Amino acid sequence: TRTVQQFFSQIPPNHCNYLDMIWYRSLTCAHLASHIAKLTAYEFPDEAYLAGLIHRLGQIVLLKCFPKEYPDFLAKHFDGQHSAPEKTLFGVTHQEIGGHLIESWKIQAALSDAVLYQSHPLEAIAEGTPLVKIINLASQLCIMAAENEVQVFALADRWFGLNQPLTEEMLKEAKSVTEQLALSLEISIAHPEGSRIRSLTSQAQRNKVRKNTAEYIRKLALTSALKQDFDHALP
């Protein structure tokens, strides 16, 4: 959490729109991941939620490290799936950064793997853990467009037996819940499903959002860690 707070505090004000956009997508992914986990009887739905919430952490790091170049990249590739050009331009992908950073926190390997493999193709993670597949699907659902919706719906059915009507209902609910939660965190986004997302918040509001979001993650991480310690301690 200290790391997240540090990066939040160092993002230049003129890049805060991207910060709001990243967290809007992250909130959506978190809710979808939790919902998928519950529908598929995954043992730790809170863990899935947390992984979804921090799956774009690497983008925040790159915003800080490349304050001039990375915003230009995000303007064209905000969906987060273009690993090859990101690797070429910056020498590393945001998935790799996020996975490494989470691994350095020494919490759970499952979380770092889920963030690292969030954009990998099906054949690359066919033998992956349930959490890896949950975050992979949730992240794809977040950015699903007309040209790839058939493949994403097929993926949901193949991996988890989720048919298209059920997945569409889950997406509808995720959008509603995300908007409500974003409102509670005082995140206000114009046209969140469009390619040109524009934040409606003032600088003072954004500063408050940073503090509220970091506190939200801290509480969630502590709750998840304590619950898993308790579960592992049971005979």
XYZ file of C-alpha atoms in Angstrom:
235
model
C 0.000 0.000 0.000
C 2.890 2.342 0.753
C 4.220 1.658 -2.728
C 0.858 2.452 -4.301
C 0.548 5.637 -2.264
C 4.034 6.703 -3.327
C 3.292 6.219 -7.004
C -0.067 7.955 -6.676
C 1.523 10.998 -5.069
C 4.123 11.316 -7.817
C 1.842 11.176 -10.845
C 1.891 14.659 -12.449
C -1.447 16.506 -12.296
C -1.731 16.608 -16.096
C -1.741 12.788 -16.139
C -4.476 12.310 -13.550
C -7.030 11.605 -16.272
C -5.115 8.427 -17.067
C -4.956 7.566 -13.387
C -8.740 7.840 -13.095
C -9.156 5.751 -16.231
C -6.848 3.039 -14.916
C -8.759 2.773 -11.665
C -12.128 2.768 -13.406
C -11.028 -0.230 -15.470
C -9.484 -1.812 -12.383
C -12.702 -1.515 -10.389
C -14.623 -3.134 -13.241
C -12.104 -5.979 -13.512
C -12.200 -6.500 -9.741
C -15.962 -6.905 -9.661
C -15.977 -9.225 -12.691
C -13.192 -11.342 -11.202
C -15.040 -11.679 -7.907
C -18.271 -12.588 -9.692
C -16.552 -15.219 -11.857
C -14.846 -16.645 -8.762
C -18.165 -17.032 -6.945
C -19.926 -18.548 -9.957
C -17.152 -21.102 -10.390
C -16.757 -21.902 -6.677
C -13.231 -20.504 -6.489
C -12.092 -20.737 -2.892
C -10.981 -17.107 -2.433
C -13.247 -14.598 -4.261
C -11.719 -11.733 -2.245
C -8.324 -12.686 -3.634
C -9.766 -12.530 -7.158
C -11.209 -9.091 -6.398
C -7.867 -7.825 -5.116
C -6.007 -9.201 -8.146
C -8.447 -7.439 -10.450
C -8.102 -4.210 -8.507
C -4.311 -4.116 -8.913
C -3.960 -5.799 -12.323
C -3.015 -2.460 -13.997
C -0.566 -1.364 -11.324
C 2.256 -1.574 -13.854
C 0.650 1.195 -15.904
C 0.866 3.519 -12.906
C 4.564 2.684 -12.550
C 5.198 3.411 -16.224
C 3.318 6.714 -15.953
C 5.715 7.760 -13.222
C 8.869 6.484 -14.915
C 8.030 7.800 -18.402
C 5.906 10.922 -17.774
C 6.351 12.198 -21.330
C 6.384 9.032 -23.439
C 3.893 6.739 -21.692
C 0.853 9.055 -21.880
C 1.327 9.135 -25.668
C 1.406 5.339 -25.675
C -1.730 5.118 -23.519
C -3.574 7.458 -25.851
C -3.279 4.780 -28.549
C -3.126 1.566 -26.497
C -5.084 2.137 -23.323
C -6.780 -1.258 -23.459
C -3.591 -2.765 -22.009
C -3.397 -5.695 -24.410
C -0.621 -4.424 -26.693
C 2.369 -6.026 -24.996
C 4.696 -6.124 -28.022
C 4.852 -2.360 -28.735
C 5.018 -1.620 -24.999
C 7.970 -3.992 -24.672
C 9.672 -2.435 -27.687
C 9.250 1.144 -26.503
C 9.927 0.742 -22.775
C 11.842 -2.526 -22.502
C 9.170 -4.082 -20.296
C 5.396 -4.533 -20.213
C 3.107 -3.200 -17.517
C 2.050 -6.816 -16.830
C 5.665 -7.748 -16.074
C 6.126 -4.713 -13.859
C 2.918 -5.387 -11.931
C 3.733 -9.061 -11.473
C 7.265 -8.317 -10.273
C 6.136 -5.569 -7.916
C 3.456 -7.755 -6.320
C 5.932 -10.632 -6.044
C 8.328 -8.317 -4.173
C 5.618 -7.742 -1.549
C 5.950 -11.458 -0.689
C 2.225 -12.038 -0.255
C 1.102 -14.751 -2.662
C 2.583 -16.075 -5.878
C -0.937 -16.561 -7.228
C -1.549 -12.807 -7.258
C 1.668 -11.962 -9.111
C 1.063 -14.737 -11.667
C -2.483 -13.534 -12.298
C -1.253 -10.002 -13.039
C 1.689 -11.232 -15.127
C -0.420 -13.491 -17.370
C -3.515 -11.293 -17.653
C -3.115 -10.759 -21.406
C -1.608 -14.087 -22.435
C -3.406 -16.123 -25.121
C -5.436 -19.202 -24.238
C -2.815 -21.746 -25.254
C -0.179 -20.078 -23.070
C -2.168 -20.440 -19.848
C -4.145 -23.598 -20.548
C -2.448 -25.209 -17.548
C -2.578 -22.075 -15.413
C -4.175 -21.771 -11.992
C -7.869 -20.838 -11.665
C -6.930 -17.312 -10.517
C -4.759 -16.762 -13.602
C -7.676 -17.733 -15.843
C -10.186 -15.665 -13.848
C -8.125 -12.469 -14.157
C -7.332 -13.180 -17.806
C -11.035 -13.485 -18.628
C -12.083 -10.556 -16.430
C -9.498 -8.245 -18.010
C -10.641 -9.245 -21.497
C -14.284 -8.665 -20.589
C -13.375 -5.155 -19.380
C -12.165 -4.110 -22.801
C -14.336 -6.326 -24.990
C -15.380 -4.731 -28.290
C -17.557 -5.799 -31.201
C -14.627 -7.253 -33.119
C -13.599 -9.711 -30.407
C -16.750 -10.358 -28.357
C -17.374 -13.736 -30.025
C -13.944 -14.987 -28.948
C -14.296 -13.631 -25.405
C -17.745 -15.146 -24.913
C -16.397 -18.453 -26.241
C -13.524 -18.232 -23.775
C -15.915 -17.730 -20.852
C -17.864 -20.788 -21.932
C -14.808 -22.968 -22.563
C -13.011 -22.186 -19.322
C -15.861 -21.775 -16.876
C -19.065 -22.948 -18.577
C -20.490 -19.402 -18.550
C -22.902 -18.964 -21.462
C -23.279 -15.669 -23.300
C -26.545 -14.486 -21.646
C -25.051 -15.097 -18.200
C -21.823 -13.321 -19.118
C -23.721 -10.363 -20.571
C -25.775 -10.058 -17.381
C -22.571 -10.187 -15.346
C -21.115 -7.372 -17.455
C -24.227 -5.263 -16.990
C -24.097 -5.715 -13.233
C -20.351 -4.996 -13.145
C -20.866 -1.686 -14.948
C -23.580 -0.641 -12.498
C -21.596 -1.629 -9.408
C -18.420 0.002 -10.715
C -20.212 3.273 -11.355
C -21.658 3.216 -7.835
C -18.293 2.402 -6.261
C -16.508 5.004 -8.379
C -19.061 7.534 -7.165
C -18.397 6.575 -3.542
C -14.669 7.105 -4.184
C -15.519 10.407 -5.901
C -14.292 9.223 -9.294
C -16.313 10.845 -12.048
C -15.662 9.621 -15.596
C -17.235 10.837 -18.828
C -18.028 8.141 -21.397
C -16.204 5.317 -19.555
C -16.775 2.834 -22.370
C -15.336 5.088 -25.063
C -11.783 5.380 -26.320
C -11.497 9.003 -25.216
C -12.254 8.839 -21.518
C -12.229 12.230 -19.805
C -12.170 12.757 -16.077
C -14.694 15.223 -14.692
C -13.032 15.593 -11.295
C -11.068 18.600 -10.078
C -7.462 18.353 -8.870
C -8.599 18.598 -5.244
C -11.067 15.767 -5.806
C -8.391 13.644 -7.443
C -6.074 14.109 -4.477
C -8.848 12.872 -2.220
C -9.483 9.946 -4.563
C -5.845 8.888 -4.308
C -6.069 8.802 -0.520
C -9.436 7.025 -0.478
C -8.369 4.420 -3.034
C -5.100 3.619 -1.252
C -6.995 3.210 2.028
C -9.571 1.016 0.291
C -6.824 -1.266 -1.073
C -5.096 -1.391 2.315
C -8.238 -2.575 4.079
C -9.018 -5.094 1.343
C -5.485 -6.519 1.358
C -5.459 -6.850 5.146
C -8.868 -8.521 5.175
C -7.856 -10.964 2.451
C -4.555 -11.843 4.164
C -6.163 -12.374 7.560
C -8.931 -14.531 6.108
C -6.463 -16.772 4.292
C -4.252 -17.096 7.377
C -7.299 -18.110 9.360
C -8.438 -20.609 6.703
C -4.986 -22.207 6.528
C -4.879 -22.494 10.329
C -8.066 -24.541 10.446
C -7.577 -28.319 10.816
